[in-house]
Amino acid sequence: MSNITDLFNPPPSRDLSEKEVENCFYCQAMATITAFGAGVYFGTGRVFKNEKPGVNPLWWKKSVKLTGVGLIGYGIYRFGENWLWNKPNRD
Amino acid sequence: MSNVEADHTRDPCPLVIISDFGGAFAMGVVGGCVWHGIKGFRNSPLGERRLGALSAIKARAPVVGGNFGVWGGLFSTYDCAVKAVRKREDPWNAIIAGFFTGGSLAIRGGWKHTRNSAISCGILLGLIEGAGILMQKWMAPPVQPMYDPNAQPLGA
Amino acid sequence: MSFLWGSSKPEEPKTVAAANNNDLQQRLGFDPSQVSSLNQAINLDAAKLHPLAELEKGVEYLDIEGESILSSEGSQNGFLPSRGFNDDLCYGTGTVYLSALSLGGAYGFVEGIRNIPRGTTSGKLRLNTILNHITKRGPFLGNSAGVLAITYNIINSSFGALKGKHDDWNSLAAGFLTGAIFKSSKGLKPMGLSAALMTGVAAAWCGVKRLAN
């Protein structure tokens, strides 16, 4: 029923069909929102607000920020996919 | 795709995240009510215990629910992402998703904390998954061939 | 195949065929020499296929929805996949929480832009002010709305289970009770206000459902 209840009652292993993993409007909207939200959260350093001083080394903060920037980039890519760029060729 | 193997009791992937989030949030609120109710009740002076429990519930239970919800939503999101990348559904999905969830939630605490949390969360989910599979096998034993006492002996 | 057998013996096969035809007609229920297409030959009278299958009642399709105990009258809202209380609760709470989160976030965004200290040139400081307001408003509104949604769904489903029917009155009553419970420790006036507000929201939701169906 859901991914969490599947933990306790796992479905049999199988390969997913192409139809189940193809792109869809919901998927794209959800991925865009998630990527933007997480990207802003990580990229602007909000994660480390009110942190204990000295816990996080600088390289760690920088790599988290870089991940955030990458997520924002991915969000932009997902936002425009299929209608601004990477259009499916309809033939 | 043949309809025979499609399981209609399952929800498609991006929507299931909403359901998981809501379910986890509801579970967290209910659990938070019990937990903070008892805590507030015990930490209040006599005579104000009911009020103390109530105000503790109102202040803390939604926050507990929110934390649970974030966990559930994050886990479900990672699970969907892993499914989409691997194009396969098996116990490894949950373990990988748990690894990332644990890591994401611990980023604030520093590199070592993130690593340890990710690994322990992955192991925990592996254990839960293993227990689930064992439970399934235990609940539904394999079908035994039936013995028919009236069967005619085979052969000449 | 006639070119193979040719027409060397034109008479004899016909009589044999006629005799065979009678025989076959009795065995098969139709005359094979009269058959022009397969559709005629295979008479798909369901009752004749197998008496035990009871096919004359019509083919029974697989019930993909499954039978939920709680799927009584009027429980489908047409928006979200719902198979009863559990799904109503999970999807309802999730949707309401996320909507309220975005709404609160948008409100915080506007508030943050308005509250940027004058003369700030640092982009980082501006961004920080906006983010502070977003993170202050969004989760708070989300948490409150999520709790309201849980309470509403539990009460609504309890009414539905007690009455055996889901209708608009259940929703309105559930909305009223939810609002009253939510502000129950603040005194009578806020209680009445929030109850009225929640009843209004429930009424609006019922209206939207009616329009959609």
PDB file of C-alpha atoms in Angstrom, chain B residues 98-149:
ATOM      1  CA  GLY B  98      17.061   4.204   4.696  1.00  0.00           C
ATOM      2  CA  PHE B  99      20.767   4.860   4.253  1.00  0.00           C
ATOM      3  CA  PHE B 100      20.078   8.160   2.490  1.00  0.00           C
ATOM      4  CA  THR B 101      17.291   9.141   4.871  1.00  0.00           C
ATOM      5  CA  GLY B 102      19.443   8.614   7.924  1.00  0.00           C
ATOM      6  CA  GLY B 103      22.256  10.531   6.295  1.00  0.00           C
ATOM      7  CA  SER B 104      20.099  13.463   5.217  1.00  0.00           C
ATOM      8  CA  LEU B 105      18.570  13.911   8.635  1.00  0.00           C
ATOM      9  CA  ALA B 106      21.960  13.939  10.337  1.00  0.00           C
ATOM     10  CA  ILE B 107      23.755  16.412   8.058  1.00  0.00           C
ATOM     11  CA  ARG B 108      23.590  19.119  10.729  1.00  0.00           C
ATOM     12  CA  GLY B 109      25.612  17.040  13.132  1.00  0.00           C
ATOM     13  CA  GLY B 110      28.728  16.881  11.022  1.00  0.00           C
ATOM     14  CA  TRP B 111      30.391  14.444   8.693  1.00  0.00           C
ATOM     15  CA  LYS B 112      30.956  11.618  11.164  1.00  0.00           C
ATOM     16  CA  HIS B 113      27.455  11.848  12.540  1.00  0.00           C
ATOM     17  CA  THR B 114      26.038  11.770   9.023  1.00  0.00           C
ATOM     18  CA  ARG B 115      28.043   8.705   8.092  1.00  0.00           C
ATOM     19  CA  ASN B 116      27.223   6.793  11.249  1.00  0.00           C
ATOM     20  CA  SER B 117      23.575   7.711  11.109  1.00  0.00           C
ATOM     21  CA  ALA B 118      23.295   6.702   7.457  1.00  0.00           C
ATOM     22  CA  ILE B 119      24.914   3.329   8.087  1.00  0.00           C
ATOM     23  CA  SER B 120      22.912   2.544  11.186  1.00  0.00           C
ATOM     24  CA  CYS B 121      19.664   3.598   9.551  1.00  0.00           C
ATOM     25  CA  GLY B 122      20.410   1.378   6.569  1.00  0.00           C
ATOM     26  CA  ILE B 123      21.192  -1.559   8.837  1.00  0.00           C
ATOM     27  CA  LEU B 124      18.050  -0.945  10.878  1.00  0.00           C
ATOM     28  CA  LEU B 125      15.884  -0.958   7.776  1.00  0.00           C
ATOM     29  CA  GLY B 126      17.646  -4.084   6.565  1.00  0.00           C
ATOM     30  CA  LEU B 127      16.763  -5.761   9.854  1.00  0.00           C
ATOM     31  CA  ILE B 128      13.141  -4.630   9.628  1.00  0.00           C
ATOM     32  CA  GLU B 129      12.936  -5.841   6.046  1.00  0.00           C
ATOM     33  CA  GLY B 130      14.490  -9.174   6.985  1.00  0.00           C
ATOM     34  CA  ALA B 131      12.077  -9.569   9.876  1.00  0.00           C
ATOM     35  CA  GLY B 132       9.193  -8.751   7.521  1.00  0.00           C
ATOM     36  CA  ILE B 133      10.295 -11.429   5.053  1.00  0.00           C
ATOM     37  CA  LEU B 134      10.709 -13.967   7.837  1.00  0.00           C
ATOM     38  CA  MET B 135       7.275 -13.093   9.201  1.00  0.00           C
ATOM     39  CA  GLN B 136       5.778 -13.584   5.760  1.00  0.00           C
ATOM     40  CA  LYS B 137       7.371 -16.982   5.385  1.00  0.00           C
ATOM     41  CA  TRP B 138       6.237 -17.955   8.847  1.00  0.00           C
ATOM     42  CA  MET B 139       2.672 -16.741   8.343  1.00  0.00           C
ATOM     43  CA  ALA B 140       2.246 -18.404   4.948  1.00  0.00           C
ATOM     44  CA  PRO B 141       3.957 -21.807   4.896  1.00  0.00           C
ATOM     45  CA  PRO B 142       4.533 -23.327   1.438  1.00  0.00           C
ATOM     46  CA  VAL B 143       1.648 -25.324   0.027  1.00  0.00           C
ATOM     47  CA  GLN B 144       2.046 -29.010   0.871  1.00  0.00           C
ATOM     48  CA  PRO B 145       0.970 -31.626  -1.684  1.00  0.00           C
ATOM     49  CA  MET B 146      -2.241 -33.109  -0.403  1.00  0.00           C
ATOM     50  CA  TYR B 147      -2.535 -36.764   0.472  1.00  0.00           C
ATOM     51  CA  ASP B 148      -5.656 -38.450  -0.806  1.00  0.00           C
ATOM     52  CA  PRO B 149      -6.438 -41.512   1.297  1.00  0.00           C
TER      53      PRO B 149
END
